[in-house]
Amino acid sequence: MDRIVPNGTAGDGASVALDHIDTWIFDLDNTLYPAACNLFAEIDVRMTAFIAEALDVDPVEARRLQKSYFHEHGTTLNGLMTLHGIAPADFLEYVHDIDLSAVAAEPELERRLDGLPGRKIVFTNGSQAHAERVLDRLGVGHHFRDIFDIQAAAYVPKPSIGTYEGLIARFGFDPARAIMFDDLSRNLLPAHRLGMTTVWVHSTSEWSRAPEPDDNSHIDHVCGDLLGFLRRIAPRRVGFDVGT
């Protein structure tokens, strides 16, 4: 596995050759934008408030349930739907009604994405509306005509392998020619099993912490930030000089 460190350099200085890739799949939160934006702190607060109101429990119990459902059901929403019959649209609208001012336009990200050949897809456990708002803030929405959100997944979240199969079926791509970026290692395990190249956008943010597989052999590359990795892609593929 190539380890790409947060400043975008590799130990041997080599670029990353991805000549076979024609489908680029990106998680949204803490992947396309940096975890330092801390949007999940806002979402976290609103999830707790929603649960407290919907289940008529105090904030301490609401937070306990929120974290328990996340770990046991893949997402807090999945737990609420499974155990309490909560309407997903109400939850998603409420928790994503947040201030996005911390997410700024990123011209270099726009430029790097523009140079990637082939289709670009956002694959998120969040809503399409949230994804579109964030992409617009970053200034890269025009690169992503295709968004596979939690509704498209029939509310079955990553890392359920059936959801990944649904992604492939929806967009009709060859997984052997696809690469997936995610801040959660466990979300990359099904992608690897289906034949995709995988990139773990590793973060120390508490919002990127989740139970991870003991064996990370399903990870092809690790990076501390997305731009750092995109700078290392072989320039003959994307039309940029390495490090520029």
PDB file of C-alpha atoms in Angstrom:
ATOM      1  CA  MET A   1       0.000   0.000   0.000  1.00  0.00           C
ATOM      2  CA  ASP A   2       1.298   3.454  -0.873  1.00  0.00           C
ATOM      3  CA  ARG A   3       1.089   5.750   2.105  1.00  0.00           C
ATOM      4  CA  ILE A   4       0.426   9.355   1.107  1.00  0.00           C
ATOM      5  CA  VAL A   5       0.970  11.624   4.084  1.00  0.00           C
ATOM      6  CA  PRO A   6      -1.068  14.776   4.885  1.00  0.00           C
ATOM      7  CA  ASN A   7       1.211  17.219   3.094  1.00  0.00           C
ATOM      8  CA  GLY A   8       0.637  15.376  -0.143  1.00  0.00           C
ATOM      9  CA  THR A   9       4.069  13.808  -0.455  1.00  0.00           C
ATOM     10  CA  ALA A  10       4.961  10.136  -0.598  1.00  0.00           C
ATOM     11  CA  GLY A  11       7.972   8.588   1.017  1.00  0.00           C
ATOM     12  CA  ASP A  12       9.661   7.887  -2.317  1.00  0.00           C
ATOM     13  CA  GLY A  13       8.317  10.984  -4.035  1.00  0.00           C
ATOM     14  CA  ALA A  14       6.572   8.850  -6.644  1.00  0.00           C
ATOM     15  CA  SER A  15       3.332   9.809  -8.290  1.00  0.00           C
ATOM     16  CA  VAL A  16       0.325   7.499  -8.103  1.00  0.00           C
ATOM     17  CA  ALA A  17      -0.435   5.753 -11.401  1.00  0.00           C
ATOM     18  CA  LEU A  18      -4.161   5.300 -11.996  1.00  0.00           C
ATOM     19  CA  ASP A  19      -4.232   4.859 -15.748  1.00  0.00           C
ATOM     20  CA  HIS A  20      -7.042   2.305 -15.559  1.00  0.00           C
ATOM     21  CA  ILE A  21      -9.515   4.521 -13.682  1.00  0.00           C
ATOM     22  CA  ASP A  22     -12.501   6.025 -15.491  1.00  0.00           C
ATOM     23  CA  THR A  23     -14.973   6.308 -12.568  1.00  0.00           C
ATOM     24  CA  TRP A  24     -14.153   8.422  -9.497  1.00  0.00           C
ATOM     25  CA  ILE A  25     -16.372   7.869  -6.445  1.00  0.00           C
ATOM     26  CA  PHE A  26     -16.169  10.304  -3.538  1.00  0.00           C
ATOM     27  CA  ASP A  27     -17.721  10.229  -0.114  1.00  0.00           C
ATOM     28  CA  LEU A  28     -18.941  13.712   0.798  1.00  0.00           C
ATOM     29  CA  ASP A  29     -18.507  14.584   4.463  1.00  0.00           C
ATOM     30  CA  ASN A  30     -14.908  14.836   5.722  1.00  0.00           C
ATOM     31  CA  THR A  31     -13.698  13.658   2.310  1.00  0.00           C
ATOM     32  CA  LEU A  32     -14.518  16.207  -0.395  1.00  0.00           C
ATOM     33  CA  TYR A  33     -14.250  18.922   2.247  1.00  0.00           C
ATOM     34  CA  PRO A  34     -11.719  18.787   5.111  1.00  0.00           C
ATOM     35  CA  ALA A  35     -12.754  17.400   8.491  1.00  0.00           C
ATOM     36  CA  ALA A  36     -11.445  20.670   9.940  1.00  0.00           C
ATOM     37  CA  CYS A  37     -14.625  22.354   8.664  1.00  0.00           C
ATOM     38  CA  ASN A  38     -16.301  20.521  11.555  1.00  0.00           C
ATOM     39  CA  LEU A  39     -19.733  20.369   9.956  1.00  0.00           C
ATOM     40  CA  PHE A  40     -20.453  17.171  11.793  1.00  0.00           C
ATOM     41  CA  ALA A  41     -20.354  19.029  15.090  1.00  0.00           C
ATOM     42  CA  GLU A  42     -23.417  20.928  13.895  1.00  0.00           C
ATOM     43  CA  ILE A  43     -25.109  17.810  12.518  1.00  0.00           C
ATOM     44  CA  ASP A  44     -24.337  15.972  15.752  1.00  0.00           C
ATOM     45  CA  VAL A  45     -26.105  18.598  17.857  1.00  0.00           C
ATOM     46  CA  ARG A  46     -29.151  18.548  15.618  1.00  0.00           C
ATOM     47  CA  MET A  47     -29.342  14.748  15.649  1.00  0.00           C
ATOM     48  CA  THR A  48     -29.388  14.787  19.447  1.00  0.00           C
ATOM     49  CA  ALA A  49     -32.117  17.446  19.460  1.00  0.00           C
ATOM     50  CA  PHE A  50     -34.203  15.517  16.916  1.00  0.00           C
ATOM     51  CA  ILE A  51     -34.005  12.286  18.919  1.00  0.00           C
ATOM     52  CA  ALA A  52     -34.852  14.030  22.182  1.00  0.00           C
ATOM     53  CA  GLU A  53     -37.982  15.521  20.625  1.00  0.00           C
ATOM     54  CA  ALA A  54     -39.046  12.498  18.573  1.00  0.00           C
ATOM     55  CA  LEU A  55     -38.566   9.927  21.335  1.00  0.00           C
ATOM     56  CA  ASP A  56     -39.408  12.214  24.261  1.00  0.00           C
ATOM     57  CA  VAL A  57     -36.135  11.590  26.102  1.00  0.00           C
ATOM     58  CA  ASP A  58     -33.662  13.928  27.774  1.00  0.00           C
ATOM     59  CA  PRO A  59     -30.561  15.126  25.869  1.00  0.00           C
ATOM     60  CA  VAL A  60     -28.220  12.711  27.653  1.00  0.00           C
ATOM     61  CA  GLU A  61     -30.302   9.690  26.688  1.00  0.00           C
ATOM     62  CA  ALA A  62     -30.812  11.108  23.195  1.00  0.00           C
ATOM     63  CA  ARG A  63     -27.074  11.324  22.665  1.00  0.00           C
ATOM     64  CA  ARG A  64     -26.536   7.814  23.998  1.00  0.00           C
ATOM     65  CA  LEU A  65     -29.115   6.451  21.567  1.00  0.00           C
ATOM     66  CA  GLN A  66     -27.649   8.476  18.717  1.00  0.00           C
ATOM     67  CA  LYS A  67     -24.191   6.955  19.147  1.00  0.00           C
ATOM     68  CA  SER A  68     -25.552   3.478  19.830  1.00  0.00           C
ATOM     69  CA  TYR A  69     -27.625   3.499  16.640  1.00  0.00           C
ATOM     70  CA  PHE A  70     -24.677   4.754  14.602  1.00  0.00           C
ATOM     71  CA  HIS A  71     -22.422   1.921  15.749  1.00  0.00           C
ATOM     72  CA  GLU A  72     -25.069  -0.825  15.648  1.00  0.00           C
ATOM     73  CA  HIS A  73     -27.020   0.164  12.518  1.00  0.00           C
ATOM     74  CA  GLY A  74     -24.475   1.976  10.330  1.00  0.00           C
ATOM     75  CA  THR A  75     -26.200   5.339  10.681  1.00  0.00           C
ATOM     76  CA  THR A  76     -28.278   6.974  13.399  1.00  0.00           C
ATOM     77  CA  LEU A  77     -31.098   7.274  10.863  1.00  0.00           C
ATOM     78  CA  ASN A  78     -31.095   3.549  10.126  1.00  0.00           C
ATOM     79  CA  GLY A  79     -31.474   2.822  13.829  1.00  0.00           C
ATOM     80  CA  LEU A  80     -34.321   5.304  14.177  1.00  0.00           C
ATOM     81  CA  MET A  81     -36.132   3.860  11.168  1.00  0.00           C
ATOM     82  CA  THR A  82     -35.601   0.244  12.210  1.00  0.00           C
ATOM     83  CA  LEU A  83     -36.481   0.607  15.882  1.00  0.00           C
ATOM     84  CA  HIS A  84     -38.893   3.542  15.939  1.00  0.00           C
ATOM     85  CA  GLY A  85     -40.354   3.928  12.454  1.00  0.00           C
ATOM     86  CA  ILE A  86     -39.035   7.484  12.106  1.00  0.00           C
ATOM     87  CA  ALA A  87     -39.759   9.116   8.720  1.00  0.00           C
ATOM     88  CA  PRO A  88     -36.353   9.514   7.044  1.00  0.00           C
ATOM     89  CA  ALA A  89     -37.213  12.700   5.145  1.00  0.00           C
ATOM     90  CA  ASP A  90     -38.074  14.540   8.367  1.00  0.00           C
ATOM     91  CA  PHE A  91     -34.811  13.479  10.000  1.00  0.00           C
ATOM     92  CA  LEU A  92     -32.617  14.324   7.014  1.00  0.00           C
ATOM     93  CA  GLU A  93     -34.179  17.748   6.510  1.00  0.00           C
ATOM     94  CA  TYR A  94     -33.769  18.633  10.181  1.00  0.00           C
ATOM     95  CA  VAL A  95     -30.206  17.442  10.787  1.00  0.00           C
ATOM     96  CA  HIS A  96     -28.811  18.954   7.581  1.00  0.00           C
ATOM     97  CA  ASP A  97     -30.255  22.408   8.248  1.00  0.00           C
ATOM     98  CA  ILE A  98     -26.838  23.715   9.251  1.00  0.00           C
ATOM     99  CA  ASP A  99     -24.533  26.677   8.674  1.00  0.00           C
ATOM    100  CA  LEU A 100     -22.135  25.873   5.802  1.00  0.00           C
ATOM    101  CA  SER A 101     -20.037  29.034   6.110  1.00  0.00           C
ATOM    102  CA  ALA A 102     -17.017  26.955   7.227  1.00  0.00           C
ATOM    103  CA  VAL A 103     -16.918  25.356   3.762  1.00  0.00           C
ATOM    104  CA  ALA A 104     -15.158  27.668   1.352  1.00  0.00           C
ATOM    105  CA  ALA A 105     -14.705  27.518  -2.402  1.00  0.00           C
ATOM    106  CA  GLU A 106     -11.622  25.479  -3.237  1.00  0.00           C
ATOM    107  CA  PRO A 107     -10.220  26.476  -6.649  1.00  0.00           C
ATOM    108  CA  GLU A 108      -7.474  23.868  -6.617  1.00  0.00           C
ATOM    109  CA  LEU A 109      -9.941  21.088  -5.890  1.00  0.00           C
ATOM    110  CA  GLU A 110     -12.070  22.314  -8.789  1.00  0.00           C
ATOM    111  CA  ARG A 111      -9.021  22.310 -11.041  1.00  0.00           C
ATOM    112  CA  ARG A 112      -7.896  18.846  -9.988  1.00  0.00           C
ATOM    113  CA  LEU A 113     -11.373  17.379 -10.432  1.00  0.00           C
ATOM    114  CA  ASP A 114     -11.592  18.975 -13.860  1.00  0.00           C
ATOM    115  CA  GLY A 115      -8.476  17.057 -14.851  1.00  0.00           C
ATOM    116  CA  LEU A 116      -9.761  13.652 -13.816  1.00  0.00           C
ATOM    117  CA  PRO A 117     -10.910  11.713 -16.886  1.00  0.00           C
ATOM    118  CA  GLY A 118     -14.275  10.015 -16.720  1.00  0.00           C
ATOM    119  CA  ARG A 119     -17.356  10.113 -14.495  1.00  0.00           C
ATOM    120  CA  LYS A 120     -17.337  11.550 -10.986  1.00  0.00           C
ATOM    121  CA  ILE A 121     -19.897  10.364  -8.427  1.00  0.00           C
ATOM    122  CA  VAL A 122     -20.724  11.417  -4.866  1.00  0.00           C
ATOM    123  CA  PHE A 123     -21.639   8.409  -2.714  1.00  0.00           C
ATOM    124  CA  THR A 124     -22.999   9.542   0.643  1.00  0.00           C
ATOM    125  CA  ASN A 125     -25.014   8.315   3.601  1.00  0.00           C
ATOM    126  CA  GLY A 126     -26.456  11.840   3.735  1.00  0.00           C
ATOM    127  CA  SER A 127     -29.125  13.410   1.580  1.00  0.00           C
ATOM    128  CA  GLN A 128     -28.852  14.665  -1.993  1.00  0.00           C
ATOM    129  CA  ALA A 129     -29.940  18.134  -0.881  1.00  0.00           C
ATOM    130  CA  HIS A 130     -27.120  18.287   1.659  1.00  0.00           C
ATOM    131  CA  ALA A 131     -24.616  17.046  -0.926  1.00  0.00           C
ATOM    132  CA  GLU A 132     -25.706  19.650  -3.465  1.00  0.00           C
ATOM    133  CA  ARG A 133     -25.405  22.488  -0.926  1.00  0.00           C
ATOM    134  CA  VAL A 134     -21.891  21.410   0.088  1.00  0.00           C
ATOM    135  CA  LEU A 135     -20.738  20.909  -3.506  1.00  0.00           C
ATOM    136  CA  ASP A 136     -21.997  24.370  -4.407  1.00  0.00           C
ATOM    137  CA  ARG A 137     -20.094  25.871  -1.468  1.00  0.00           C
ATOM    138  CA  LEU A 138     -16.921  24.141  -2.661  1.00  0.00           C
ATOM    139  CA  GLY A 139     -17.510  25.377  -6.205  1.00  0.00           C
ATOM    140  CA  VAL A 140     -17.381  21.851  -7.656  1.00  0.00           C
ATOM    141  CA  GLY A 141     -21.062  20.975  -8.101  1.00  0.00           C
ATOM    142  CA  HIS A 142     -20.793  21.043 -11.900  1.00  0.00           C
ATOM    143  CA  HIS A 143     -18.403  18.063 -11.749  1.00  0.00           C
ATOM    144  CA  PHE A 144     -20.978  15.824 -10.067  1.00  0.00           C
ATOM    145  CA  ARG A 145     -24.047  15.157 -12.150  1.00  0.00           C
ATOM    146  CA  ASP A 146     -24.380  11.842 -10.316  1.00  0.00           C
ATOM    147  CA  ILE A 147     -25.119  11.648  -6.587  1.00  0.00           C
ATOM    148  CA  PHE A 148     -25.997   8.371  -4.871  1.00  0.00           C
ATOM    149  CA  ASP A 149     -27.493   9.368  -1.527  1.00  0.00           C
ATOM    150  CA  ILE A 150     -29.195   7.511   1.300  1.00  0.00           C
ATOM    151  CA  GLN A 151     -32.583   7.702  -0.439  1.00  0.00           C
ATOM    152  CA  ALA A 152     -31.142   6.157  -3.617  1.00  0.00           C
ATOM    153  CA  ALA A 153     -29.769   3.410  -1.360  1.00  0.00           C
ATOM    154  CA  ALA A 154     -33.309   2.710  -0.063  1.00  0.00           C
ATOM    155  CA  TYR A 155     -32.023   4.007   3.298  1.00  0.00           C
ATOM    156  CA  VAL A 156     -29.593   1.099   3.652  1.00  0.00           C
ATOM    157  CA  PRO A 157     -26.306   2.862   4.464  1.00  0.00           C
ATOM    158  CA  LYS A 158     -22.695   2.164   3.672  1.00  0.00           C
ATOM    159  CA  PRO A 159     -21.069  -0.258   4.321  1.00  0.00           C
ATOM    160  CA  SER A 160     -23.856  -2.657   3.275  1.00  0.00           C
ATOM    161  CA  ILE A 161     -22.481  -4.385   0.176  1.00  0.00           C
ATOM    162  CA  GLY A 162     -25.931  -4.407  -1.418  1.00  0.00           C
ATOM    163  CA  THR A 163     -25.844  -0.605  -1.464  1.00  0.00           C
ATOM    164  CA  TYR A 164     -22.562  -0.686  -3.396  1.00  0.00           C
ATOM    165  CA  GLU A 165     -24.063  -3.161  -5.846  1.00  0.00           C
ATOM    166  CA  GLY A 166     -26.966  -0.744  -6.254  1.00  0.00           C
ATOM    167  CA  LEU A 167     -24.508   2.077  -6.951  1.00  0.00           C
ATOM    168  CA  ILE A 168     -22.821   0.028  -9.667  1.00  0.00           C
ATOM    169  CA  ALA A 169     -26.145  -0.986 -11.194  1.00  0.00           C
ATOM    170  CA  ARG A 170     -27.479   2.595 -11.158  1.00  0.00           C
ATOM    171  CA  PHE A 171     -24.514   4.064 -13.023  1.00  0.00           C
ATOM    172  CA  GLY A 172     -23.375   1.026 -15.004  1.00  0.00           C
ATOM    173  CA  PHE A 173     -19.629   1.236 -14.418  1.00  0.00           C
ATOM    174  CA  ASP A 174     -16.956  -1.451 -14.201  1.00  0.00           C
ATOM    175  CA  PRO A 175     -15.766  -1.596 -10.556  1.00  0.00           C
ATOM    176  CA  ALA A 176     -12.336  -2.733 -11.741  1.00  0.00           C
ATOM    177  CA  ARG A 177     -11.987   0.682 -13.406  1.00  0.00           C
ATOM    178  CA  ALA A 178     -13.330   2.662 -10.431  1.00  0.00           C
ATOM    179  CA  ILE A 179     -11.693   4.272  -7.414  1.00  0.00           C
ATOM    180  CA  MET A 180     -13.460   5.155  -4.162  1.00  0.00           C
ATOM    181  CA  PHE A 181     -12.437   7.751  -1.554  1.00  0.00           C
ATOM    182  CA  ASP A 182     -13.880   7.665   1.984  1.00  0.00           C
ATOM    183  CA  ASP A 183     -12.869   8.884   5.436  1.00  0.00           C
ATOM    184  CA  LEU A 184     -14.091   5.637   7.060  1.00  0.00           C
ATOM    185  CA  SER A 185     -11.971   2.571   6.387  1.00  0.00           C
ATOM    186  CA  ARG A 186     -14.921   0.236   6.949  1.00  0.00           C
ATOM    187  CA  ASN A 187     -16.802   1.890   4.068  1.00  0.00           C
ATOM    188  CA  LEU A 188     -14.037   0.866   1.686  1.00  0.00           C
ATOM    189  CA  LEU A 189     -14.177  -2.851   2.463  1.00  0.00           C
ATOM    190  CA  PRO A 190     -17.193  -3.587   0.174  1.00  0.00           C
ATOM    191  CA  ALA A 191     -15.655  -1.417  -2.559  1.00  0.00           C
ATOM    192  CA  HIS A 192     -12.484  -3.503  -2.415  1.00  0.00           C
ATOM    193  CA  ARG A 193     -14.433  -6.765  -2.454  1.00  0.00           C
ATOM    194  CA  LEU A 194     -16.213  -5.617  -5.599  1.00  0.00           C
ATOM    195  CA  GLY A 195     -12.922  -4.807  -7.311  1.00  0.00           C
ATOM    196  CA  MET A 196     -12.540  -1.038  -6.831  1.00  0.00           C
ATOM    197  CA  THR A 197      -9.302   0.738  -5.987  1.00  0.00           C
ATOM    198  CA  THR A 198      -9.655   2.291  -2.520  1.00  0.00           C
ATOM    199  CA  VAL A 199      -8.315   5.459  -0.898  1.00  0.00           C
ATOM    200  CA  TRP A 200      -8.744   6.053   2.821  1.00  0.00           C
ATOM    201  CA  VAL A 201      -8.856   9.798   3.506  1.00  0.00           C
ATOM    202  CA  HIS A 202      -7.703   9.305   7.061  1.00  0.00           C
ATOM    203  CA  SER A 203      -8.616  11.911   9.653  1.00  0.00           C
ATOM    204  CA  THR A 204      -8.099  12.230  13.396  1.00  0.00           C
ATOM    205  CA  SER A 205     -11.406  14.068  13.689  1.00  0.00           C
ATOM    206  CA  GLU A 206     -13.791  12.462  16.170  1.00  0.00           C
ATOM    207  CA  TRP A 207     -16.475  12.591  13.480  1.00  0.00           C
ATOM    208  CA  SER A 208     -14.386  10.219  11.335  1.00  0.00           C
ATOM    209  CA  ARG A 209     -13.985   7.698  14.134  1.00  0.00           C
ATOM    210  CA  ALA A 210     -15.956   4.491  13.867  1.00  0.00           C
ATOM    211  CA  PRO A 211     -15.293   0.791  14.431  1.00  0.00           C
ATOM    212  CA  GLU A 212     -12.746  -0.108  11.775  1.00  0.00           C
ATOM    213  CA  PRO A 213     -11.686  -3.498  10.378  1.00  0.00           C
ATOM    214  CA  ASP A 214      -8.725  -5.065  12.168  1.00  0.00           C
ATOM    215  CA  ASP A 215      -7.127  -5.805   8.805  1.00  0.00           C
ATOM    216  CA  ASN A 216      -6.673  -2.876   6.431  1.00  0.00           C
ATOM    217  CA  SER A 217      -5.496  -4.960   3.492  1.00  0.00           C
ATOM    218  CA  HIS A 218      -8.556  -3.676   1.626  1.00  0.00           C
ATOM    219  CA  ILE A 219      -6.993  -0.189   1.531  1.00  0.00           C
ATOM    220  CA  ASP A 220      -4.864   0.557  -1.525  1.00  0.00           C
ATOM    221  CA  HIS A 221      -3.841   4.096  -0.576  1.00  0.00           C
ATOM    222  CA  VAL A 222      -3.993   6.272   2.547  1.00  0.00           C
ATOM    223  CA  CYS A 223      -3.916  10.050   2.551  1.00  0.00           C
ATOM    224  CA  GLY A 224      -4.406  12.778   5.113  1.00  0.00           C
ATOM    225  CA  ASP A 225      -6.401  14.964   2.734  1.00  0.00           C
ATOM    226  CA  LEU A 226      -7.953  14.592  -0.683  1.00  0.00           C
ATOM    227  CA  LEU A 227      -5.995  17.366  -2.382  1.00  0.00           C
ATOM    228  CA  GLY A 228      -2.745  15.859  -1.155  1.00  0.00           C
ATOM    229  CA  PHE A 229      -3.634  12.654  -2.957  1.00  0.00           C
ATOM    230  CA  LEU A 230      -4.885  14.305  -6.132  1.00  0.00           C
ATOM    231  CA  ARG A 231      -1.567  16.134  -6.417  1.00  0.00           C
ATOM    232  CA  ARG A 232       0.195  12.772  -6.548  1.00  0.00           C
ATOM    233  CA  ILE A 233      -1.801  11.256  -9.395  1.00  0.00           C
ATOM    234  CA  ALA A 234       0.388  10.568 -12.414  1.00  0.00           C
ATOM    235  CA  PRO A 235       0.415  13.840 -14.383  1.00  0.00           C
ATOM    236  CA  ARG A 236       0.059  12.112 -17.757  1.00  0.00           C
ATOM    237  CA  ARG A 237      -3.488  11.242 -16.672  1.00  0.00           C
ATOM    238  CA  VAL A 238      -4.685  14.580 -15.409  1.00  0.00           C
ATOM    239  CA  GLY A 239      -2.616  17.160 -17.209  1.00  0.00           C
ATOM    240  CA  PHE A 240      -0.921  18.620 -14.110  1.00  0.00           C
ATOM    241  CA  ASP A 241       2.666  18.575 -13.001  1.00  0.00           C
ATOM    242  CA  VAL A 242       3.129  16.658  -9.768  1.00  0.00           C
ATOM    243  CA  GLY A 243       3.215  19.083  -6.853  1.00  0.00           C
ATOM    244  CA  THR A 244       1.788  22.070  -8.743  1.00  0.00           C
TER     245      THR A 244
END
